[in-house]
Amino acid sequence: EGEHGFDKLSSIAPELEGHGVNVAAAAADFDLSQFNLNPKLLRNTNKVTNMLVYSGLSALKEASLNAPDDCERYNIGAIIGTGTGMAERYSSQPLEGRRPRWFLDTYPNLWLSYLSIAAGLKGYGSTVVNACASGTVAIGNAFSMIQTGQADVMLAGATSSKLAAPYLSGYSRLGMISPSDSP
């Protein structure tokens, strides 16, 4: 239909202007309330984590699988790819103001943990960190596990957020992004 999700960066994240990026795509709105998740779990998550949890639970629902009952019955697992850790969550917070366990919150396998808790996953779980190829590797690994009989059902995909100053300036300086002003 000729539609896209791109907009001026100044409309999506004005605080990130000046890093060589002029357009970006924001995630569509999604509603986690339909899954009746523990509010304590959601207090510790950010939008990227919530998108992963929403995507995983939606995939199970579309496959007519009910979390957590079917996740235990079918030993459902997940392989989640990412290109980075989660340190950008703390880039604007002074070191002295961070909780003592802040560094543990930056581990890339934390995304898999939140999805596993939310869905009640009991099967194999792994995080793949292979830069931009992580999602493809995760899907390939999950497919291979199913094909070889190591798993019957797997969730696979990737999550990450590059809308943070360190990533934007780094990719810009490497010439890996378009300086275009047109969405």
JSON list of C-alpha atoms in Angstrom, two decimals:
[
{"chain": "A", "resi": 1, "resn": "GLU", "atom": "CA", "xyz": [0.00, 0.00, 0.00]},
{"chain": "A", "resi": 2, "resn": "GLY", "atom": "CA", "xyz": [3.04, 2.26, -0.16]},
{"chain": "A", "resi": 3, "resn": "GLU", "atom": "CA", "xyz": [3.11, 2.74, 3.62]},
{"chain": "A", "resi": 4, "resn": "HIS", "atom": "CA", "xyz": [6.18, 2.55, 5.81]},
{"chain": "A", "resi": 5, "resn": "GLY", "atom": "CA", "xyz": [7.00, 3.05, 9.47]},
{"chain": "A", "resi": 6, "resn": "PHE", "atom": "CA", "xyz": [9.79, 5.59, 9.05]},
{"chain": "A", "resi": 7, "resn": "ASP", "atom": "CA", "xyz": [9.69, 9.14, 10.33]},
{"chain": "A", "resi": 8, "resn": "LYS", "atom": "CA", "xyz": [12.07, 11.94, 11.12]},
{"chain": "A", "resi": 9, "resn": "LEU", "atom": "CA", "xyz": [14.29, 11.08, 14.07]},
{"chain": "A", "resi": 10, "resn": "SER", "atom": "CA", "xyz": [13.27, 14.37, 15.64]},
{"chain": "A", "resi": 11, "resn": "SER", "atom": "CA", "xyz": [9.69, 12.98, 15.90]},
{"chain": "A", "resi": 12, "resn": "ILE", "atom": "CA", "xyz": [10.71, 9.62, 17.33]},
{"chain": "A", "resi": 13, "resn": "ALA", "atom": "CA", "xyz": [13.67, 10.41, 19.59]},
{"chain": "A", "resi": 14, "resn": "PRO", "atom": "CA", "xyz": [14.60, 14.09, 19.52]},
{"chain": "A", "resi": 15, "resn": "GLU", "atom": "CA", "xyz": [17.23, 13.53, 22.22]},
{"chain": "A", "resi": 16, "resn": "LEU", "atom": "CA", "xyz": [19.26, 11.50, 19.69]},
{"chain": "A", "resi": 17, "resn": "GLU", "atom": "CA", "xyz": [19.60, 14.19, 17.03]},
{"chain": "A", "resi": 18, "resn": "GLY", "atom": "CA", "xyz": [23.10, 15.11, 15.99]},
{"chain": "A", "resi": 19, "resn": "HIS", "atom": "CA", "xyz": [24.55, 11.63, 15.51]},
{"chain": "A", "resi": 20, "resn": "GLY", "atom": "CA", "xyz": [24.29, 11.52, 11.72]},
{"chain": "A", "resi": 21, "resn": "VAL", "atom": "CA", "xyz": [20.90, 9.82, 11.63]},
{"chain": "A", "resi": 22, "resn": "ASN", "atom": "CA", "xyz": [17.88, 11.72, 10.35]},
{"chain": "A", "resi": 23, "resn": "VAL", "atom": "CA", "xyz": [15.18, 9.06, 9.97]},
{"chain": "A", "resi": 24, "resn": "ALA", "atom": "CA", "xyz": [14.22, 6.00, 11.98]},
{"chain": "A", "resi": 25, "resn": "ALA", "atom": "CA", "xyz": [11.36, 3.56, 12.43]},
{"chain": "A", "resi": 26, "resn": "ALA", "atom": "CA", "xyz": [9.56, 3.32, 15.74]},
{"chain": "A", "resi": 27, "resn": "ALA", "atom": "CA", "xyz": [7.97, 0.10, 16.90]},
{"chain": "A", "resi": 28, "resn": "ALA", "atom": "CA", "xyz": [4.24, -0.12, 16.42]},
{"chain": "A", "resi": 29, "resn": "ASP", "atom": "CA", "xyz": [2.03, 0.07, 19.47]},
{"chain": "A", "resi": 30, "resn": "PHE", "atom": "CA", "xyz": [1.28, -3.27, 21.07]},
{"chain": "A", "resi": 31, "resn": "ASP", "atom": "CA", "xyz": [-0.79, -4.36, 24.05]},
{"chain": "A", "resi": 32, "resn": "LEU", "atom": "CA", "xyz": [0.75, -6.74, 26.58]},
{"chain": "A", "resi": 33, "resn": "SER", "atom": "CA", "xyz": [-2.30, -6.54, 28.87]},
{"chain": "A", "resi": 34, "resn": "GLN", "atom": "CA", "xyz": [-4.07, -9.27, 26.86]},
{"chain": "A", "resi": 35, "resn": "PHE", "atom": "CA", "xyz": [-1.56, -11.80, 28.23]},
{"chain": "A", "resi": 36, "resn": "ASN", "atom": "CA", "xyz": [-2.23, -11.16, 31.94]},
{"chain": "A", "resi": 37, "resn": "LEU", "atom": "CA", "xyz": [1.45, -10.99, 32.89]},
{"chain": "A", "resi": 38, "resn": "ASN", "atom": "CA", "xyz": [2.79, -10.53, 36.39]},
{"chain": "A", "resi": 39, "resn": "PRO", "atom": "CA", "xyz": [3.15, -6.76, 36.99]},
{"chain": "A", "resi": 40, "resn": "LYS", "atom": "CA", "xyz": [6.39, -7.40, 38.89]},
{"chain": "A", "resi": 41, "resn": "LEU", "atom": "CA", "xyz": [7.93, -8.86, 35.72]},
{"chain": "A", "resi": 42, "resn": "LEU", "atom": "CA", "xyz": [6.90, -5.84, 33.67]},
{"chain": "A", "resi": 43, "resn": "ARG", "atom": "CA", "xyz": [8.38, -3.36, 36.17]},
{"chain": "A", "resi": 44, "resn": "ASN", "atom": "CA", "xyz": [11.85, -4.62, 35.27]},
{"chain": "A", "resi": 45, "resn": "THR", "atom": "CA", "xyz": [11.45, -4.49, 31.49]},
{"chain": "A", "resi": 46, "resn": "ASN", "atom": "CA", "xyz": [11.82, -1.86, 28.81]},
{"chain": "A", "resi": 47, "resn": "LYS", "atom": "CA", "xyz": [10.10, -1.44, 25.43]},
{"chain": "A", "resi": 48, "resn": "VAL", "atom": "CA", "xyz": [12.53, -3.73, 23.59]},
{"chain": "A", "resi": 49, "resn": "THR", "atom": "CA", "xyz": [12.02, -6.52, 26.12]},
{"chain": "A", "resi": 50, "resn": "ASN", "atom": "CA", "xyz": [8.26, -5.99, 26.03]},
{"chain": "A", "resi": 51, "resn": "MET", "atom": "CA", "xyz": [8.28, -6.26, 22.22]},
{"chain": "A", "resi": 52, "resn": "LEU", "atom": "CA", "xyz": [10.09, -9.60, 22.45]},
{"chain": "A", "resi": 53, "resn": "VAL", "atom": "CA", "xyz": [7.69, -10.92, 25.08]},
{"chain": "A", "resi": 54, "resn": "TYR", "atom": "CA", "xyz": [4.71, -9.69, 23.05]},
{"chain": "A", "resi": 55, "resn": "SER", "atom": "CA", "xyz": [6.07, -11.30, 19.86]},
{"chain": "A", "resi": 56, "resn": "GLY", "atom": "CA", "xyz": [6.78, -14.63, 21.57]},
{"chain": "A", "resi": 57, "resn": "LEU", "atom": "CA", "xyz": [3.41, -14.83, 23.30]},
{"chain": "A", "resi": 58, "resn": "SER", "atom": "CA", "xyz": [1.63, -13.75, 20.10]},
{"chain": "A", "resi": 59, "resn": "ALA", "atom": "CA", "xyz": [3.44, -16.46, 18.12]},
{"chain": "A", "resi": 60, "resn": "LEU", "atom": "CA", "xyz": [2.33, -19.09, 20.63]},
{"chain": "A", "resi": 61, "resn": "LYS", "atom": "CA", "xyz": [-1.23, -17.78, 20.52]},
{"chain": "A", "resi": 62, "resn": "GLU", "atom": "CA", "xyz": [-1.29, -17.82, 16.69]},
{"chain": "A", "resi": 63, "resn": "ALA", "atom": "CA", "xyz": [-0.07, -21.42, 16.80]},
{"chain": "A", "resi": 64, "resn": "SER", "atom": "CA", "xyz": [-2.98, -22.26, 19.15]},
{"chain": "A", "resi": 65, "resn": "LEU", "atom": "CA", "xyz": [-0.57, -22.96, 21.99]},
{"chain": "A", "resi": 66, "resn": "ASN", "atom": "CA", "xyz": [-1.45, -21.69, 25.47]},
{"chain": "A", "resi": 67, "resn": "ALA", "atom": "CA", "xyz": [1.31, -20.40, 27.70]},
{"chain": "A", "resi": 68, "resn": "PRO", "atom": "CA", "xyz": [2.33, -21.70, 30.18]},
{"chain": "A", "resi": 69, "resn": "ASP", "atom": "CA", "xyz": [0.44, -25.03, 30.03]},
{"chain": "A", "resi": 70, "resn": "ASP", "atom": "CA", "xyz": [1.37, -26.01, 26.47]},
{"chain": "A", "resi": 71, "resn": "CYS", "atom": "CA", "xyz": [4.93, -24.71, 26.96]},
{"chain": "A", "resi": 72, "resn": "GLU", "atom": "CA", "xyz": [5.47, -27.32, 29.65]},
{"chain": "A", "resi": 73, "resn": "ARG", "atom": "CA", "xyz": [3.48, -30.06, 27.88]},
{"chain": "A", "resi": 74, "resn": "TYR", "atom": "CA", "xyz": [5.45, -29.69, 24.63]},
{"chain": "A", "resi": 75, "resn": "ASN", "atom": "CA", "xyz": [8.76, -28.68, 26.24]},
{"chain": "A", "resi": 76, "resn": "ILE", "atom": "CA", "xyz": [8.81, -25.48, 24.16]},
{"chain": "A", "resi": 77, "resn": "GLY", "atom": "CA", "xyz": [12.10, -23.61, 24.10]},
{"chain": "A", "resi": 78, "resn": "ALA", "atom": "CA", "xyz": [13.52, -20.51, 22.45]},
{"chain": "A", "resi": 79, "resn": "ILE", "atom": "CA", "xyz": [16.61, -19.24, 20.72]},
{"chain": "A", "resi": 80, "resn": "ILE", "atom": "CA", "xyz": [16.85, -15.46, 20.74]},
{"chain": "A", "resi": 81, "resn": "GLY", "atom": "CA", "xyz": [19.41, -13.50, 18.79]},
{"chain": "A", "resi": 82, "resn": "THR", "atom": "CA", "xyz": [20.76, -10.06, 19.51]},
{"chain": "A", "resi": 83, "resn": "GLY", "atom": "CA", "xyz": [23.58, -7.92, 18.25]},
{"chain": "A", "resi": 84, "resn": "THR", "atom": "CA", "xyz": [24.38, -6.25, 21.56]},
{"chain": "A", "resi": 85, "resn": "GLY", "atom": "CA", "xyz": [23.96, -6.20, 25.29]},
{"chain": "A", "resi": 86, "resn": "MET", "atom": "CA", "xyz": [21.54, -3.94, 27.06]},
{"chain": "A", "resi": 87, "resn": "ALA", "atom": "CA", "xyz": [23.96, -1.33, 28.43]},
{"chain": "A", "resi": 88, "resn": "GLU", "atom": "CA", "xyz": [22.22, 1.51, 26.55]},
{"chain": "A", "resi": 89, "resn": "ARG", "atom": "CA", "xyz": [19.53, 1.37, 29.22]},
{"chain": "A", "resi": 90, "resn": "TYR", "atom": "CA", "xyz": [22.04, 3.04, 31.53]},
{"chain": "A", "resi": 91, "resn": "SER", "atom": "CA", "xyz": [23.88, 5.39, 29.17]},
{"chain": "A", "resi": 92, "resn": "SER", "atom": "CA", "xyz": [22.25, 8.52, 30.59]},
{"chain": "A", "resi": 93, "resn": "GLN", "atom": "CA", "xyz": [22.40, 7.47, 34.24]},
{"chain": "A", "resi": 94, "resn": "PRO", "atom": "CA", "xyz": [25.46, 8.40, 36.35]},
{"chain": "A", "resi": 95, "resn": "LEU", "atom": "CA", "xyz": [27.38, 5.44, 37.74]},
{"chain": "A", "resi": 96, "resn": "GLU", "atom": "CA", "xyz": [26.69, 6.50, 41.33]},
{"chain": "A", "resi": 97, "resn": "GLY", "atom": "CA", "xyz": [22.91, 6.50, 40.71]},
{"chain": "A", "resi": 98, "resn": "ARG", "atom": "CA", "xyz": [22.73, 2.94, 39.38]},
{"chain": "A", "resi": 99, "resn": "ARG", "atom": "CA", "xyz": [21.46, -0.01, 41.38]},
{"chain": "A", "resi": 100, "resn": "PRO", "atom": "CA", "xyz": [24.20, -2.40, 42.57]},
{"chain": "A", "resi": 101, "resn": "ARG", "atom": "CA", "xyz": [23.10, -5.09, 40.07]},
{"chain": "A", "resi": 102, "resn": "TRP", "atom": "CA", "xyz": [22.90, -2.72, 37.09]},
{"chain": "A", "resi": 103, "resn": "PHE", "atom": "CA", "xyz": [25.61, -4.55, 35.15]},
{"chain": "A", "resi": 104, "resn": "LEU", "atom": "CA", "xyz": [23.75, -7.87, 35.37]},
{"chain": "A", "resi": 105, "resn": "ASP", "atom": "CA", "xyz": [20.84, -6.10, 33.66]},
{"chain": "A", "resi": 106, "resn": "THR", "atom": "CA", "xyz": [23.03, -5.57, 30.58]},
{"chain": "A", "resi": 107, "resn": "TYR", "atom": "CA", "xyz": [23.60, -9.25, 29.78]},
{"chain": "A", "resi": 108, "resn": "PRO", "atom": "CA", "xyz": [22.20, -10.20, 26.35]},
{"chain": "A", "resi": 109, "resn": "ASN", "atom": "CA", "xyz": [20.62, -13.43, 27.65]},
{"chain": "A", "resi": 110, "resn": "LEU", "atom": "CA", "xyz": [18.33, -11.39, 29.90]},
{"chain": "A", "resi": 111, "resn": "TRP", "atom": "CA", "xyz": [15.87, -11.02, 27.00]},
{"chain": "A", "resi": 112, "resn": "LEU", "atom": "CA", "xyz": [15.54, -14.81, 26.77]},
{"chain": "A", "resi": 113, "resn": "SER", "atom": "CA", "xyz": [15.04, -14.95, 30.54]},
{"chain": "A", "resi": 114, "resn": "TYR", "atom": "CA", "xyz": [12.13, -12.50, 30.46]},
{"chain": "A", "resi": 115, "resn": "LEU", "atom": "CA", "xyz": [10.48, -14.35, 27.56]},
{"chain": "A", "resi": 116, "resn": "SER", "atom": "CA", "xyz": [10.97, -17.70, 29.31]},
{"chain": "A", "resi": 117, "resn": "ILE", "atom": "CA", "xyz": [9.43, -16.41, 32.54]},
{"chain": "A", "resi": 118, "resn": "ALA", "atom": "CA", "xyz": [6.50, -14.74, 30.77]},
{"chain": "A", "resi": 119, "resn": "ALA", "atom": "CA", "xyz": [5.66, -17.78, 28.62]},
{"chain": "A", "resi": 120, "resn": "GLY", "atom": "CA", "xyz": [6.64, -20.48, 31.10]},
{"chain": "A", "resi": 121, "resn": "LEU", "atom": "CA", "xyz": [9.13, -21.97, 28.66]},
{"chain": "A", "resi": 122, "resn": "LYS", "atom": "CA", "xyz": [10.66, -25.22, 29.90]},
{"chain": "A", "resi": 123, "resn": "GLY", "atom": "CA", "xyz": [12.63, -26.38, 26.86]},
{"chain": "A", "resi": 124, "resn": "TYR", "atom": "CA", "xyz": [16.02, -25.53, 25.46]},
{"chain": "A", "resi": 125, "resn": "GLY", "atom": "CA", "xyz": [17.01, -21.89, 25.68]},
{"chain": "A", "resi": 126, "resn": "SER", "atom": "CA", "xyz": [19.92, -20.04, 24.12]},
{"chain": "A", "resi": 127, "resn": "THR", "atom": "CA", "xyz": [20.97, -16.54, 23.17]},
{"chain": "A", "resi": 128, "resn": "VAL", "atom": "CA", "xyz": [22.90, -15.95, 19.96]},
{"chain": "A", "resi": 129, "resn": "VAL", "atom": "CA", "xyz": [25.09, -12.86, 19.71]},
{"chain": "A", "resi": 130, "resn": "ASN", "atom": "CA", "xyz": [26.26, -12.61, 16.10]},
{"chain": "A", "resi": 131, "resn": "ALA", "atom": "CA", "xyz": [25.80, -8.91, 15.29]},
{"chain": "A", "resi": 132, "resn": "CYS", "atom": "CA", "xyz": [23.23, -8.27, 12.57]},
{"chain": "A", "resi": 133, "resn": "ALA", "atom": "CA", "xyz": [23.01, -11.96, 11.62]},
{"chain": "A", "resi": 134, "resn": "SER", "atom": "CA", "xyz": [21.81, -13.04, 15.08]},
{"chain": "A", "resi": 135, "resn": "GLY", "atom": "CA", "xyz": [18.14, -13.42, 14.18]},
{"chain": "A", "resi": 136, "resn": "THR", "atom": "CA", "xyz": [18.90, -15.48, 11.10]},
{"chain": "A", "resi": 137, "resn": "VAL", "atom": "CA", "xyz": [21.28, -17.70, 13.08]},
{"chain": "A", "resi": 138, "resn": "ALA", "atom": "CA", "xyz": [18.67, -18.15, 15.84]},
{"chain": "A", "resi": 139, "resn": "ILE", "atom": "CA", "xyz": [16.01, -19.19, 13.33]},
{"chain": "A", "resi": 140, "resn": "GLY", "atom": "CA", "xyz": [18.44, -21.55, 11.58]},
{"chain": "A", "resi": 141, "resn": "ASN", "atom": "CA", "xyz": [19.49, -23.16, 14.86]},
{"chain": "A", "resi": 142, "resn": "ALA", "atom": "CA", "xyz": [15.88, -23.63, 15.98]},
{"chain": "A", "resi": 143, "resn": "PHE", "atom": "CA", "xyz": [14.97, -25.12, 12.59]},
{"chain": "A", "resi": 144, "resn": "SER", "atom": "CA", "xyz": [17.90, -27.53, 12.86]},
{"chain": "A", "resi": 145, "resn": "MET", "atom": "CA", "xyz": [16.81, -28.63, 16.35]},
{"chain": "A", "resi": 146, "resn": "ILE", "atom": "CA", "xyz": [13.31, -29.39, 15.08]},
{"chain": "A", "resi": 147, "resn": "GLN", "atom": "CA", "xyz": [14.62, -31.07, 11.93]},
{"chain": "A", "resi": 148, "resn": "THR", "atom": "CA", "xyz": [16.93, -33.39, 13.93]},
{"chain": "A", "resi": 149, "resn": "GLY", "atom": "CA", "xyz": [14.28, -34.23, 16.53]},
{"chain": "A", "resi": 150, "resn": "GLN", "atom": "CA", "xyz": [15.97, -32.36, 19.39]},
{"chain": "A", "resi": 151, "resn": "ALA", "atom": "CA", "xyz": [12.84, -30.20, 19.80]},
{"chain": "A", "resi": 152, "resn": "ASP", "atom": "CA", "xyz": [9.23, -30.27, 18.68]},
{"chain": "A", "resi": 153, "resn": "VAL", "atom": "CA", "xyz": [8.43, -26.58, 19.08]},
{"chain": "A", "resi": 154, "resn": "MET", "atom": "CA", "xyz": [10.82, -23.63, 19.29]},
{"chain": "A", "resi": 155, "resn": "LEU", "atom": "CA", "xyz": [10.39, -19.88, 19.36]},
{"chain": "A", "resi": 156, "resn": "ALA", "atom": "CA", "xyz": [13.13, -18.12, 17.41]},
{"chain": "A", "resi": 157, "resn": "GLY", "atom": "CA", "xyz": [13.92, -14.57, 16.45]},
{"chain": "A", "resi": 158, "resn": "ALA", "atom": "CA", "xyz": [15.92, -11.58, 17.59]},
{"chain": "A", "resi": 159, "resn": "THR", "atom": "CA", "xyz": [15.64, -8.37, 19.51]},
{"chain": "A", "resi": 160, "resn": "SER", "atom": "CA", "xyz": [17.80, -5.34, 20.00]},
{"chain": "A", "resi": 161, "resn": "SER", "atom": "CA", "xyz": [17.63, -1.58, 20.03]},
{"chain": "A", "resi": 162, "resn": "LYS", "atom": "CA", "xyz": [20.00, 0.66, 18.20]},
{"chain": "A", "resi": 163, "resn": "LEU", "atom": "CA", "xyz": [18.18, 3.87, 19.08]},
{"chain": "A", "resi": 164, "resn": "ALA", "atom": "CA", "xyz": [20.84, 4.98, 21.56]},
{"chain": "A", "resi": 165, "resn": "ALA", "atom": "CA", "xyz": [23.60, 7.54, 21.13]},
{"chain": "A", "resi": 166, "resn": "PRO", "atom": "CA", "xyz": [26.54, 5.08, 21.22]},
{"chain": "A", "resi": 167, "resn": "TYR", "atom": "CA", "xyz": [25.09, 2.97, 18.41]},
{"chain": "A", "resi": 168, "resn": "LEU", "atom": "CA", "xyz": [23.95, 5.84, 16.21]},
{"chain": "A", "resi": 169, "resn": "SER", "atom": "CA", "xyz": [27.26, 7.69, 16.43]},
{"chain": "A", "resi": 170, "resn": "GLY", "atom": "CA", "xyz": [29.24, 4.48, 15.97]},
{"chain": "A", "resi": 171, "resn": "TYR", "atom": "CA", "xyz": [27.35, 3.32, 12.89]},
{"chain": "A", "resi": 172, "resn": "SER", "atom": "CA", "xyz": [27.43, 6.86, 11.50]},
{"chain": "A", "resi": 173, "resn": "ARG", "atom": "CA", "xyz": [31.19, 7.14, 11.88]},
{"chain": "A", "resi": 174, "resn": "LEU", "atom": "CA", "xyz": [31.64, 3.79, 10.17]},
{"chain": "A", "resi": 175, "resn": "GLY", "atom": "CA", "xyz": [29.51, 4.97, 7.23]},
{"chain": "A", "resi": 176, "resn": "MET", "atom": "CA", "xyz": [26.96, 2.20, 7.88]},
{"chain": "A", "resi": 177, "resn": "ILE", "atom": "CA", "xyz": [23.83, 4.38, 7.88]},
{"chain": "A", "resi": 178, "resn": "SER", "atom": "CA", "xyz": [22.14, 6.63, 5.39]},
{"chain": "A", "resi": 179, "resn": "PRO", "atom": "CA", "xyz": [22.34, 10.37, 6.04]},
{"chain": "A", "resi": 180, "resn": "SER", "atom": "CA", "xyz": [19.12, 10.84, 4.06]},
{"chain": "A", "resi": 181, "resn": "ASP", "atom": "CA", "xyz": [16.48, 13.23, 5.36]},
{"chain": "A", "resi": 182, "resn": "SER", "atom": "CA", "xyz": [13.66, 11.46, 3.52]},
{"chain": "A", "resi": 183, "resn": "PRO", "atom": "CA", "xyz": [11.65, 8.78, 5.31]}
]
